[in-house]
Amino acid sequence: MLGILKHRLTGPAVSFRATPNVGGALRPRYLLLHYTAGRTLESAAESLCTKKPQGNASAHIVLGRDGRIVQLAPFNAVTWHAGVSQWNGLDGLNHHAIGIELDNAGLLHREGERCVSWFGKAYPDSEVVVAEHRFGGGLQPWHHYTEVQIERALQLCELLVAHYGLEDVLGHEDVARGRKLDPGPAFPLAAVRARALGRGADVPVRLVVVAPRLNIRSGPAAEHPKLAPALKRGTELLLLEPRDRWSRVAVVGDTDLEGWVCNDFVTRQAATRSGPAVLSRTQRAVPLPTRATPRTPR
Ligand SMILES: [Zn+2]
């Protein structure tokens, strides 16, 4: 079990290594997730503990692919992970957020058949997620996050949100839009956020298909194969994993069908069993963009 004592994490596979790259006092309001775009947990920690002529970087936590955690600064000290950033009327998120760096090579590129990181390491297909970033850019290869790493990130987020009463769990991509892509589409940020904020688990959110026909696909983009004949208007869906443009859903009824649908062609079903307070909390946790006129099903 992870815990916090005097702004330091306690628990199994947790170590502390003090970075010199710290600022003044921090009263955290947000949690900001990153990928390291690096080789290993050790190399990332080393880099974030080094003073550099071109500018110092740090974070509170580096989380390894095997679930190991290295804390680099207490949670009540400013670290330098956000750079130029804005959120909710605030400028410079370093002064408002705890930073967690996830050991991950980040956006890869293709060299022939291989997917290669910026530092020249090739990754096998089993470690690559091909997906489009929620802010566009088409399908690209991304280094995957391990299950144990995601589970540990979730525990960490739940603990920090509860301990410090944090308002939200964000990605660097949210607060430095257009400049940063991390943690990117390989990380289930929406699901982790919903669970860490204690929403989402309350009442399952139901959606209804509003287009005459809607394809259900194996991934969150129109390029992914269809999993079944198109869903008809009025089909009820259970929301499993909301994202900006597509959501993973389960078809309500006696099928085992689960897949991705485009958010433009579904709408939230009015809750019948849940009270209005619970519904509004859930709605805040999983906003779906609304569009007045549904276009052609994708
Ligand atoms: Zn970042």
mmCIF file of N, CA, C and O in Angstrom, residues 38-39 65 103-108 123 127-129 141-145 186:
data_model
loop_
_atom_site.group_PDB
_atom_site.id
_atom_site.type_symbol
_atom_site.label_atom_id
_atom_site.label_comp_id
_atom_site.label_asym_id
_atom_site.label_seq_id
_atom_site.Cartn_x
_atom_site.Cartn_y
_atom_site.Cartn_z
ATOM 1 N N GLY A 38 12.346 8.719 -22.637
ATOM 2 C CA GLY A 38 13.709 8.299 -22.305
ATOM 3 C C GLY A 38 13.895 6.800 -22.399
ATOM 4 O O GLY A 38 12.992 6.067 -22.782
ATOM 5 N N ARG A 39 15.104 6.377 -22.022
ATOM 6 C CA ARG A 39 15.486 4.972 -22.175
ATOM 7 C C ARG A 39 15.016 4.114 -21.012
ATOM 8 O O ARG A 39 14.449 3.053 -21.210
ATOM 9 N N ARG A 65 8.669 1.169 -15.668
ATOM 10 C CA ARG A 65 7.829 0.236 -16.412
ATOM 11 C C ARG A 65 7.530 -1.008 -15.598
ATOM 12 O O ARG A 65 6.613 -1.763 -15.910
ATOM 13 N N ASP A 103 8.071 6.356 -17.257
ATOM 14 C CA ASP A 103 9.158 5.873 -18.112
ATOM 15 C C ASP A 103 8.552 5.293 -19.395
ATOM 16 O O ASP A 103 7.877 4.259 -19.354
ATOM 17 N N ASN A 104 8.790 5.964 -20.495
ATOM 18 C CA ASN A 104 8.180 5.599 -21.771
ATOM 19 C C ASN A 104 8.934 6.345 -22.858
ATOM 20 O O ASN A 104 9.277 7.514 -22.688
ATOM 21 N N ALA A 105 9.186 5.672 -23.985
ATOM 22 C CA ALA A 105 9.992 6.289 -25.044
ATOM 23 C C ALA A 105 9.203 7.318 -25.846
ATOM 24 O O ALA A 105 9.782 8.061 -26.635
ATOM 25 N N GLY A 106 7.888 7.337 -25.694
ATOM 26 C CA GLY A 106 7.083 8.364 -26.335
ATOM 27 C C GLY A 106 6.736 8.043 -27.776
ATOM 28 O O GLY A 106 6.534 6.883 -28.147
ATOM 29 N N LEU A 107 6.655 9.089 -28.562
ATOM 30 C CA LEU A 107 6.299 8.951 -29.978
ATOM 31 C C LEU A 107 7.458 8.309 -30.726
ATOM 32 O O LEU A 107 8.592 8.768 -30.646
ATOM 33 N N LEU A 108 7.163 7.224 -31.453
ATOM 34 C CA LEU A 108 8.185 6.517 -32.230
ATOM 35 C C LEU A 108 8.056 6.933 -33.694
ATOM 36 O O LEU A 108 7.122 7.632 -34.076
ATOM 37 N N TYR A 123 11.636 -0.907 -31.124
ATOM 38 C CA TYR A 123 10.733 -1.609 -30.210
ATOM 39 C C TYR A 123 9.923 -2.649 -30.975
ATOM 40 O O TYR A 123 9.466 -2.381 -32.096
ATOM 41 N N GLU A 127 5.276 -3.911 -28.126
ATOM 42 C CA GLU A 127 5.458 -2.741 -27.263
ATOM 43 C C GLU A 127 5.054 -1.441 -27.960
ATOM 44 O O GLU A 127 5.416 -0.356 -27.514
ATOM 45 N N VAL A 128 4.324 -1.587 -29.054
ATOM 46 C CA VAL A 128 3.951 -0.397 -29.833
ATOM 47 C C VAL A 128 2.433 -0.301 -29.915
ATOM 48 O O VAL A 128 1.744 -1.291 -30.147
ATOM 49 N N VAL A 129 1.911 0.890 -29.682
ATOM 50 C CA VAL A 129 0.487 1.169 -29.860
ATOM 51 C C VAL A 129 0.366 2.118 -31.053
ATOM 52 O O VAL A 129 0.985 3.177 -31.053
ATOM 53 N N PRO A 141 2.933 5.518 -34.401
ATOM 54 C CA PRO A 141 3.345 4.511 -33.410
ATOM 55 C C PRO A 141 3.832 5.169 -32.103
ATOM 56 O O PRO A 141 4.604 6.128 -32.143
ATOM 57 N N TRP A 142 3.345 4.643 -30.991
ATOM 58 C CA TRP A 142 3.706 5.147 -29.656
ATOM 59 C C TRP A 142 4.205 3.994 -28.809
ATOM 60 O O TRP A 142 3.692 2.871 -28.920
ATOM 61 N N HIS A 143 5.162 4.267 -27.952
ATOM 62 C CA HIS A 143 5.630 3.236 -27.031
ATOM 63 C C HIS A 143 4.526 2.933 -26.026
ATOM 64 O O HIS A 143 3.935 3.853 -25.454
ATOM 65 N N HIS A 144 4.247 1.650 -25.793
ATOM 66 C CA HIS A 144 3.142 1.303 -24.897
ATOM 67 C C HIS A 144 3.561 1.450 -23.423
ATOM 68 O O HIS A 144 4.749 1.530 -23.103
ATOM 69 N N TYR A 145 2.564 1.555 -22.553
ATOM 70 C CA TYR A 145 2.785 1.542 -21.106
ATOM 71 C C TYR A 145 2.463 0.143 -20.612
ATOM 72 O O TYR A 145 1.534 -0.491 -21.107
ATOM 73 N N ALA A 186 -1.293 6.303 -25.903
ATOM 74 C CA ALA A 186 -1.074 4.955 -25.353
ATOM 75 C C ALA A 186 -1.429 4.887 -23.872
ATOM 76 O O ALA A 186 -1.572 3.803 -23.316
#
